[in-house]
Amino acid sequence: MYSTIPLYYSNSYDKKLRAFVLALSTYAGKPAVILDRTLFYPEGGGQVGDIGMLNDEAVIDTQKDDQGTIFHVLAAEPTFAVGDTVTLQLDWSHRYDYMQQHTAQHLLSGTMHRLFGIGTVSVHFGHADMSIEIDAQELSDTNIVQLEDTVNAIIRQAIPVTSKIVGQEEAQALGLRRSIKVNGDVRIIAIKECDTIACGGIHVSNTSELHYIQYLRSERIRGHLRTFWVAGSRAIATIRKNQTIVDTVGTLLSTPAENIIENVSTLQQQLGEAQYLGRLHAVQVAKLLLEKELQQAKKVQNIPLVVVDASSWSEPYIKNLPEALLELSPLALCVVSEREDEKLNWLICLKGIEHEGAIFQAIRKQALPLIKGKGGGKPPLWQGIGADKTSKVQFIKQVKAIFLEWING
Ligand SMILES: [Zn+2]
């Protein structure tokens, strides 16, 4: 077991440090370095581990084991040795971003508790946003706006975020909004008159460093509500991104932002009507195409036998064949069409014909295997896909033979 002096609490704004290599080790199968002191915060309490550089080697994570040993996890085997003095350089934008999200979470949880009596069940800090699961099933729009406004007002007041170590008994007597999870001495983080809680994470020094917090969305989880937020640079980036989206959509629609919703809803309605008319049209054309085939078809026992390669037909016509077939009878029909993905569509329709089930069974056994066909249906219509379009011609020939054999009989 090695003991590393943690300087990330006392010097949480330092970005560079000289340290002494105590040991070279591994962490979860990756090379790791143990130092006599560090600025790098090891993952814990929901806050991610720091990243940065150790001399010229990339530190991709910082972790702590159960004995308290801190591992600087490297991307590759280190070039330095035990006893060397090395330079630690923190990836400050990464660390500061998490300091902002983390402190914002304290402020949001504390303010929700103070304003609405809502407690925090769990928190998660992601790369894009931060989430707070609350012990409530709902948070009204009015409450969300009130919460945003209250927290942003606290941010503008630049209230100091302070930390102190107290004994367990004293910590318990503070009546914190969340139970204390550590034994022995407790680190208390306080934002005066806003929130006091036990926490081992890294925080900004005053609330003005959070710049701004913004609510993103909510989802239900385990009977609770999980609320998603951004703070600091992420909040500014989110506002800019959303403004760009609004501007782009407005330009596409040639409409000012305030008319976008009305405009899109009109477009949706028009699209629905156009799709309906398009489908009616496709059914009519499919019916005309089928009628043309029927006129040219060979008739046996007064039943037209139609086997069509419809690969040149447009997709909407093929898709609407079942609808087009509703008014056509009697007929024995097989339509195949090649798809863009090297496969085939197939459709069999046996209308006004005796033994139609048995005829389809014959096709299933003797013809569909040729094209590796799958699919199904019920009388009078079956359809599906064939995985092998190279046997299209044999398939057509086989279906013709089956039609003739059964309908002659
Ligand atoms: Zn904290």
Short mmCIF file of C-alpha atoms and ligand atoms in Angstrom, two decimals:
data_model
loop_
_atom_site.label_atom_id
_atom_site.label_comp_id
_atom_site.label_asym_id
_atom_site.label_seq_id
_atom_site.Cartn_x
_atom_site.Cartn_y
_atom_site.Cartn_z
CA MET A 1 0.00 0.00 0.00
CA TYR A 2 1.28 3.44 -0.96
CA SER A 3 0.24 6.73 0.49
CA THR A 4 -0.19 9.66 -1.90
CA ILE A 5 -0.67 13.17 -0.52
CA PRO A 6 -3.88 14.46 -2.11
CA LEU A 7 -3.52 18.13 -3.04
CA TYR A 8 -6.70 18.34 -5.10
CA TYR A 9 -8.70 19.64 -2.10
CA SER A 10 -6.26 22.24 -0.76
CA ASN A 11 -5.00 23.31 -4.22
CA SER A 12 -8.07 22.70 -6.33
CA TYR A 13 -7.16 25.46 -8.81
CA ASP A 14 -3.54 24.30 -9.37
CA LYS A 15 -2.92 22.82 -12.79
CA LYS A 16 0.73 21.73 -12.59
CA LEU A 17 2.79 19.83 -10.00
CA ARG A 18 6.18 18.13 -9.67
CA ALA A 19 5.94 14.72 -8.00
CA PHE A 20 8.06 11.68 -7.20
CA VAL A 21 7.31 8.24 -8.68
CA LEU A 22 6.69 5.77 -5.82
CA ALA A 23 5.71 2.76 -7.94
CA LEU A 24 4.76 1.55 -11.40
CA SER A 25 1.69 -0.63 -11.32
CA THR A 26 -1.45 -1.54 -13.27
CA TYR A 27 -5.09 -0.68 -12.85
CA ALA A 28 -7.77 -2.82 -14.55
CA GLY A 29 -5.13 -4.17 -16.94
CA LYS A 30 -3.71 -0.77 -17.90
CA PRO A 31 -0.35 0.73 -16.87
CA ALA A 32 -0.67 3.00 -13.83
CA VAL A 33 1.68 5.21 -11.81
CA ILE A 34 1.63 5.88 -8.07
CA LEU A 35 3.10 9.21 -6.96
CA ASP A 36 4.09 10.74 -3.60
CA ARG A 37 1.56 13.54 -4.16
CA THR A 38 -1.03 14.49 -6.74
CA LEU A 39 -3.45 17.12 -8.04
CA PHE A 40 -5.45 14.50 -9.92
CA TYR A 41 -8.82 13.70 -8.34
CA PRO A 42 -9.62 9.95 -8.34
CA GLU A 43 -13.14 9.01 -9.46
CA GLY A 44 -15.58 9.02 -6.56
CA GLY A 45 -18.90 10.33 -5.31
CA GLY A 46 -20.23 10.47 -8.87
CA GLN A 47 -17.40 12.75 -10.03
CA VAL A 48 -15.18 11.36 -12.81
CA GLY A 49 -11.42 10.84 -12.39
CA ASP A 50 -9.06 13.54 -13.69
CA ILE A 51 -7.16 13.25 -16.96
CA GLY A 52 -4.08 15.07 -18.26
CA MET A 53 -0.36 14.47 -18.79
CA LEU A 54 2.43 12.90 -16.76
CA ASN A 55 5.60 14.20 -18.47
CA ASP A 56 4.79 13.25 -22.08
CA GLU A 57 2.48 10.36 -21.20
CA ALA A 58 -1.31 10.74 -21.40
CA VAL A 59 -3.19 10.07 -18.14
CA ILE A 60 -6.56 8.71 -19.27
CA ASP A 61 -8.12 8.23 -15.82
CA THR A 62 -7.45 8.53 -12.10
CA GLN A 63 -8.73 5.86 -9.72
CA LYS A 64 -8.47 4.94 -6.05
CA ASP A 65 -8.59 1.40 -4.61
CA ASP A 66 -10.11 0.28 -1.29
CA GLN A 67 -6.79 0.87 0.51
CA GLY A 68 -6.73 4.48 -0.68
CA THR A 69 -3.90 4.04 -3.21
CA ILE A 70 -4.30 6.54 -6.08
CA PHE A 71 -3.58 5.24 -9.59
CA HIS A 72 -2.74 7.56 -12.51
CA VAL A 73 -3.88 5.33 -15.37
CA LEU A 74 -1.79 5.74 -18.53
CA ALA A 75 -2.64 5.15 -22.20
CA ALA A 76 0.73 3.41 -22.77
CA GLU A 77 3.66 1.95 -20.77
CA PRO A 78 5.55 4.80 -19.03
CA THR A 79 9.10 5.72 -20.08
CA PHE A 80 10.09 6.91 -16.59
CA ALA A 81 11.12 4.80 -13.58
CA VAL A 82 10.56 4.56 -9.84
CA GLY A 83 12.47 7.37 -8.15
CA ASP A 84 12.11 9.78 -11.08
CA THR A 85 10.63 13.21 -10.59
CA VAL A 86 7.82 13.85 -13.04
CA THR A 87 5.57 16.76 -14.00
CA LEU A 88 1.81 16.40 -13.66
CA GLN A 89 -0.30 18.60 -15.93
CA LEU A 90 -4.04 18.60 -15.36
CA ASP A 91 -6.50 18.75 -18.28
CA TRP A 92 -8.02 21.87 -16.78
CA SER A 93 -11.00 22.29 -19.13
CA HIS A 94 -12.10 18.72 -18.30
CA ARG A 95 -11.65 19.19 -14.54
CA TYR A 96 -13.23 22.66 -14.39
CA ASP A 97 -16.24 21.50 -16.41
CA TYR A 98 -16.89 18.74 -13.83
CA MET A 99 -16.29 21.17 -10.94
CA GLN A 100 -19.02 23.36 -12.44
CA GLN A 101 -21.49 20.50 -13.03
CA HIS A 102 -20.82 19.07 -9.57
CA THR A 103 -21.27 22.34 -7.69
CA ALA A 104 -24.37 23.13 -9.75
CA GLN A 105 -25.82 19.80 -8.64
CA HIS A 106 -25.34 20.77 -4.96
CA LEU A 107 -27.10 24.04 -5.59
CA LEU A 108 -29.97 22.46 -7.53
CA SER A 109 -30.50 19.62 -5.02
CA GLY A 110 -30.28 22.02 -2.08
CA THR A 111 -32.67 24.52 -3.66
CA MET A 112 -35.19 21.82 -4.64
CA HIS A 113 -35.14 20.61 -1.05
CA ARG A 114 -35.49 24.11 0.37
CA LEU A 115 -38.24 25.30 -2.03
CA PHE A 116 -40.31 22.15 -2.55
CA GLY A 117 -39.16 19.65 0.12
CA ILE A 118 -37.99 17.35 -2.72
CA GLY A 119 -34.98 15.15 -1.94
CA THR A 120 -32.24 13.83 -4.21
CA VAL A 121 -32.09 10.04 -4.65
CA SER A 122 -29.04 9.79 -6.93
CA VAL A 123 -26.94 11.88 -9.27
CA HIS A 124 -24.96 11.15 -12.43
CA PHE A 125 -22.38 13.28 -14.23
CA GLY A 126 -22.17 12.49 -17.94
CA HIS A 127 -20.09 13.94 -20.76
CA ALA A 128 -23.06 15.90 -22.12
CA ASP A 129 -25.28 16.57 -19.12
CA MET A 130 -25.81 15.97 -15.41
CA SER A 131 -28.84 14.16 -14.00
CA ILE A 132 -30.54 14.36 -10.63
CA GLU A 133 -33.02 11.63 -9.70
CA ILE A 134 -35.52 13.10 -7.24
CA ASP A 135 -37.89 11.48 -4.74
CA ALA A 136 -40.93 12.85 -6.57
CA GLN A 137 -42.86 11.67 -9.61
CA GLU A 138 -43.35 15.10 -11.10
CA LEU A 139 -41.89 18.57 -11.26
CA SER A 140 -44.30 21.06 -12.82
CA ASP A 141 -43.21 23.55 -15.49
CA THR A 142 -43.82 26.33 -12.97
CA ASN A 143 -41.56 24.62 -10.41
CA ILE A 144 -38.83 24.10 -13.01
CA VAL A 145 -38.87 27.80 -13.96
CA GLN A 146 -38.88 28.83 -10.28
CA LEU A 147 -35.96 26.48 -9.59
CA GLU A 148 -33.95 27.75 -12.58
CA ASP A 149 -34.60 31.39 -11.63
CA THR A 150 -33.73 30.85 -7.95
CA VAL A 151 -30.50 28.98 -8.69
CA ASN A 152 -29.42 31.48 -11.35
CA ALA A 153 -30.04 34.32 -8.87
CA ILE A 154 -27.80 32.55 -6.32
CA ILE A 155 -25.16 32.14 -9.04
CA ARG A 156 -25.15 35.92 -9.69
CA GLN A 157 -24.62 36.61 -5.98
CA ALA A 158 -21.17 34.90 -6.02
CA ILE A 159 -21.78 33.11 -2.71
CA PRO A 160 -18.61 31.33 -1.45
CA VAL A 161 -18.56 27.52 -1.57
CA THR A 162 -16.68 26.47 1.56
CA SER A 163 -15.41 23.17 2.92
CA LYS A 164 -14.48 22.02 6.40
CA ILE A 165 -13.75 18.73 8.12
CA VAL A 166 -15.85 17.97 11.20
CA GLY A 167 -16.27 14.98 13.51
CA GLN A 168 -19.03 12.45 12.82
CA GLU A 169 -21.11 13.62 15.80
CA GLU A 170 -20.97 17.27 14.77
CA ALA A 171 -21.80 16.32 11.17
CA GLN A 172 -24.83 14.29 12.28
CA ALA A 173 -26.05 17.26 14.35
CA LEU A 174 -26.14 19.47 11.23
CA GLY A 175 -29.32 17.71 10.04
CA LEU A 176 -28.16 17.45 6.43
CA ARG A 177 -30.67 16.82 3.61
CA ARG A 178 -28.89 13.58 2.75
CA SER A 179 -27.55 10.89 5.12
CA ILE A 180 -23.77 10.75 5.68
CA LYS A 181 -22.13 7.79 3.93
CA VAL A 182 -18.67 7.82 5.59
CA ASN A 183 -17.42 6.82 9.05
CA GLY A 184 -15.14 9.06 11.10
CA ASP A 185 -14.43 12.63 10.06
CA VAL A 186 -16.74 14.16 7.47
CA ARG A 187 -16.02 16.79 4.79
CA ILE A 188 -18.83 19.34 4.79
CA ILE A 189 -19.47 21.53 1.74
CA ALA A 190 -21.54 24.63 2.39
CA ILE A 191 -23.09 27.28 0.16
CA LYS A 192 -24.32 29.78 2.71
CA GLU A 193 -28.11 29.71 3.26
CA CYS A 194 -28.49 27.52 0.15
CA ASP A 195 -27.06 24.10 0.88
CA THR A 196 -24.91 22.17 3.35
CA ILE A 197 -23.95 18.57 2.65
CA ALA A 198 -21.24 15.94 3.16
CA CYS A 199 -19.20 15.49 -0.03
CA GLY A 200 -15.77 14.30 -1.16
CA GLY A 201 -15.84 15.96 -4.59
CA ILE A 202 -14.18 19.06 -6.00
CA HIS A 203 -16.15 22.31 -6.19
CA VAL A 204 -15.75 25.82 -7.58
CA SER A 205 -14.88 28.50 -5.02
CA ASN A 206 -17.99 30.65 -5.43
CA THR A 207 -21.33 30.31 -7.19
CA SER A 208 -20.58 32.94 -9.87
CA GLU A 209 -18.23 30.42 -11.50
CA LEU A 210 -21.28 28.37 -12.51
CA HIS A 211 -22.24 31.19 -14.96
CA TYR A 212 -25.69 29.79 -15.64
CA ILE A 213 -27.72 26.60 -15.17
CA GLN A 214 -30.32 25.30 -17.58
CA TYR A 215 -32.95 22.58 -17.36
CA LEU A 216 -32.90 20.17 -20.32
CA ARG A 217 -35.52 17.43 -19.86
CA SER A 218 -36.90 14.73 -17.55
CA GLU A 219 -37.58 11.02 -17.70
CA ARG A 220 -39.34 8.60 -15.36
CA ILE A 221 -37.26 5.95 -13.65
CA ARG A 222 -38.18 3.49 -10.86
CA GLY A 223 -41.27 5.56 -10.03
CA HIS A 224 -39.14 8.70 -9.68
CA LEU A 225 -38.31 11.59 -11.95
CA ARG A 226 -34.80 11.97 -13.33
CA THR A 227 -34.08 15.59 -14.29
CA PHE A 228 -31.27 16.57 -16.68
CA TRP A 229 -29.28 19.81 -16.41
CA VAL A 230 -26.28 21.69 -17.77
CA ALA A 231 -24.18 24.35 -16.06
CA GLY A 232 -21.29 26.68 -16.89
CA SER A 233 -19.74 26.46 -20.35
CA ARG A 234 -22.07 23.57 -21.19
CA ALA A 235 -25.13 25.77 -20.56
CA ILE A 236 -23.78 28.51 -22.83
CA ALA A 237 -22.94 25.93 -25.52
CA THR A 238 -26.46 24.47 -25.21
CA ILE A 239 -28.09 27.87 -25.65
CA ARG A 240 -25.94 28.58 -28.73
CA LYS A 241 -26.63 25.14 -30.22
CA ASN A 242 -30.41 25.51 -29.71
CA GLN A 243 -30.36 29.01 -31.21
CA THR A 244 -28.57 27.66 -34.30
CA ILE A 245 -31.22 24.93 -34.64
CA VAL A 246 -34.04 27.48 -34.42
CA ASP A 247 -32.30 29.79 -36.94
CA THR A 248 -31.66 26.93 -39.39
CA VAL A 249 -35.23 25.61 -39.20
CA GLY A 250 -36.55 29.17 -39.57
CA THR A 251 -34.43 29.66 -42.70
CA LEU A 252 -35.55 26.30 -44.14
CA LEU A 253 -39.17 27.29 -43.59
CA SER A 254 -38.62 30.94 -44.53
CA THR A 255 -40.40 31.96 -41.36
CA PRO A 256 -39.56 33.93 -38.20
CA ALA A 257 -38.85 31.80 -35.10
CA GLU A 258 -42.21 32.57 -33.47
CA ASN A 259 -44.07 31.05 -36.45
CA ILE A 260 -42.05 27.81 -36.64
CA ILE A 261 -44.45 25.66 -34.58
CA GLU A 262 -47.55 26.78 -36.50
CA ASN A 263 -45.69 26.36 -39.77
CA VAL A 264 -44.50 22.82 -38.99
CA SER A 265 -47.95 21.76 -37.85
CA THR A 266 -49.46 23.02 -41.14
CA LEU A 267 -46.73 21.16 -43.06
CA GLN A 268 -47.47 17.95 -41.14
CA GLN A 269 -51.13 18.23 -42.06
CA GLN A 270 -50.31 18.87 -45.72
CA LEU A 271 -47.88 15.95 -45.72
CA GLY A 272 -50.56 13.64 -44.30
CA GLU A 273 -52.98 14.67 -47.06
CA ALA A 274 -50.31 14.29 -49.77
CA GLN A 275 -49.39 10.82 -48.48
CA TYR A 276 -53.05 9.79 -48.53
CA LEU A 277 -53.50 11.02 -52.13
CA GLY A 278 -50.18 9.44 -53.13
CA ARG A 279 -51.35 6.09 -51.82
CA LEU A 280 -54.69 6.32 -53.64
CA HIS A 281 -52.78 7.12 -56.82
CA ALA A 282 -50.36 4.21 -56.30
CA VAL A 283 -53.27 1.77 -55.80
CA GLN A 284 -54.90 3.02 -59.04
CA VAL A 285 -51.68 2.64 -61.05
CA ALA A 286 -51.01 -0.81 -59.56
CA LYS A 287 -54.53 -1.83 -60.56
CA LEU A 288 -54.00 -0.57 -64.14
CA LEU A 289 -50.69 -2.43 -64.39
CA LEU A 290 -52.36 -5.64 -63.16
CA GLU A 291 -55.32 -5.23 -65.53
CA LYS A 292 -52.90 -4.91 -68.45
CA GLU A 293 -51.20 -8.15 -67.40
CA LEU A 294 -54.59 -9.84 -66.99
CA GLN A 295 -55.62 -8.91 -70.54
CA GLN A 296 -52.48 -10.50 -71.94
CA ALA A 297 -52.60 -13.53 -69.65
CA LYS A 298 -53.11 -17.10 -70.69
CA LYS A 299 -56.47 -18.40 -69.39
CA VAL A 300 -57.03 -21.92 -68.15
CA GLN A 301 -60.56 -22.97 -67.12
CA ASN A 302 -61.38 -19.26 -67.65
CA ILE A 303 -58.87 -18.28 -64.94
CA PRO A 304 -56.06 -15.92 -65.99
CA LEU A 305 -52.63 -17.23 -64.94
CA VAL A 306 -50.39 -14.23 -64.37
CA VAL A 307 -46.69 -14.52 -63.51
CA VAL A 308 -45.02 -11.12 -63.66
CA ASP A 309 -41.47 -9.88 -63.20
CA ALA A 310 -42.30 -6.41 -61.85
CA SER A 311 -38.70 -5.28 -61.25
CA SER A 312 -39.25 -2.23 -63.48
CA TRP A 313 -42.34 -1.09 -61.54
CA SER A 314 -41.91 1.74 -59.01
CA GLU A 315 -41.79 0.68 -55.39
CA PRO A 316 -45.09 2.36 -54.33
CA TYR A 317 -46.98 0.35 -56.97
CA ILE A 318 -45.49 -2.94 -55.74
CA LYS A 319 -46.19 -1.99 -52.14
CA ASN A 320 -49.87 -1.33 -52.92
CA LEU A 321 -50.50 -4.51 -54.95
CA PRO A 322 -52.56 -6.20 -52.17
CA GLU A 323 -54.94 -3.22 -52.08
CA ALA A 324 -55.15 -3.14 -55.90
CA LEU A 325 -56.02 -6.85 -55.94
CA LEU A 326 -59.13 -6.39 -53.77
CA GLU A 327 -61.48 -5.88 -56.71
CA LEU A 328 -59.85 -8.30 -59.17
CA SER A 329 -61.10 -11.91 -59.39
CA PRO A 330 -60.69 -14.71 -60.29
CA LEU A 331 -56.98 -15.03 -60.92
CA ALA A 332 -53.80 -16.94 -60.14
CA LEU A 333 -51.09 -14.36 -59.75
CA CYS A 334 -47.40 -14.37 -58.90
CA VAL A 335 -45.43 -11.12 -58.84
CA VAL A 336 -41.67 -10.98 -58.21
CA SER A 337 -39.55 -7.84 -58.12
CA GLU A 338 -35.87 -7.28 -57.52
CA ARG A 339 -34.87 -5.07 -54.59
CA GLU A 340 -31.83 -2.83 -54.20
CA ASP A 341 -30.36 -5.17 -51.57
CA GLU A 342 -29.83 -8.20 -53.87
CA LYS A 343 -33.09 -9.72 -52.63
CA LEU A 344 -36.49 -10.32 -54.19
CA ASN A 345 -40.03 -9.45 -53.17
CA TRP A 346 -42.56 -12.15 -53.98
CA LEU A 347 -46.35 -12.14 -53.85
CA ILE A 348 -48.83 -14.93 -54.63
CA CYS A 349 -52.56 -14.29 -54.99
CA LEU A 350 -55.03 -17.13 -55.65
CA LYS A 351 -58.51 -15.66 -55.81
CA GLY A 352 -61.71 -17.49 -56.73
CA ILE A 353 -59.74 -20.71 -57.24
CA GLU A 354 -60.34 -24.13 -55.68
CA HIS A 355 -57.58 -25.71 -53.55
CA GLU A 356 -55.79 -22.38 -53.21
CA GLY A 357 -54.19 -23.49 -49.91
CA ALA A 358 -52.81 -26.65 -51.50
CA ILE A 359 -51.50 -24.71 -54.50
CA PHE A 360 -49.62 -22.35 -52.21
CA GLN A 361 -48.22 -25.31 -50.24
CA ALA A 362 -46.86 -26.70 -53.54
CA ILE A 363 -45.24 -23.33 -54.27
CA ARG A 364 -43.82 -23.19 -50.75
CA LYS A 365 -42.23 -26.63 -51.14
CA GLN A 366 -41.14 -26.61 -54.79
CA ALA A 367 -40.60 -22.97 -55.78
CA LEU A 368 -39.79 -20.76 -52.77
CA PRO A 369 -36.62 -22.73 -51.81
CA LEU A 370 -35.14 -21.77 -55.21
CA ILE A 371 -34.95 -18.11 -54.15
CA LYS A 372 -34.45 -18.89 -50.42
CA GLY A 373 -37.90 -17.41 -49.92
CA LYS A 374 -39.43 -16.57 -46.54
CA GLY A 375 -42.78 -15.06 -45.67
CA GLY A 376 -46.40 -16.07 -45.29
CA GLY A 377 -50.01 -15.00 -45.37
CA LYS A 378 -53.44 -16.54 -45.59
CA PRO A 379 -55.76 -17.30 -48.51
CA PRO A 380 -55.96 -15.70 -50.96
CA LEU A 381 -52.72 -13.74 -50.44
CA TRP A 382 -49.17 -14.67 -49.43
CA GLN A 383 -46.03 -12.54 -49.67
CA GLY A 384 -42.45 -12.28 -48.49
CA ILE A 385 -38.81 -11.90 -49.44
CA GLY A 386 -36.39 -14.15 -51.30
CA ALA A 387 -32.76 -13.94 -50.23
CA ASP A 388 -31.36 -15.10 -53.62
CA LYS A 389 -32.44 -13.16 -56.68
CA THR A 390 -30.09 -15.05 -59.03
CA SER A 391 -32.70 -17.86 -59.30
CA LYS A 392 -35.53 -15.50 -60.25
CA VAL A 393 -36.06 -17.04 -63.69
CA GLN A 394 -36.18 -20.64 -62.38
CA PHE A 395 -38.62 -19.52 -59.68
CA ILE A 396 -40.95 -17.92 -62.27
CA LYS A 397 -40.78 -21.05 -64.42
CA GLN A 398 -41.56 -23.31 -61.46
CA VAL A 399 -44.54 -21.20 -60.31
CA LYS A 400 -45.96 -21.25 -63.89
CA ALA A 401 -45.64 -25.04 -63.94
CA ILE A 402 -47.43 -25.39 -60.58
CA PHE A 403 -50.25 -23.07 -61.68
CA LEU A 404 -50.75 -25.11 -64.88
CA GLU A 405 -50.59 -28.46 -63.11
CA TRP A 406 -53.17 -27.55 -60.44
CA ILE A 407 -55.56 -25.39 -62.42
CA ASN A 408 -55.70 -27.80 -65.38
CA GLY A 409 -56.39 -30.68 -63.02
ZN ZN B 1 -19.80 17.83 -3.97
#
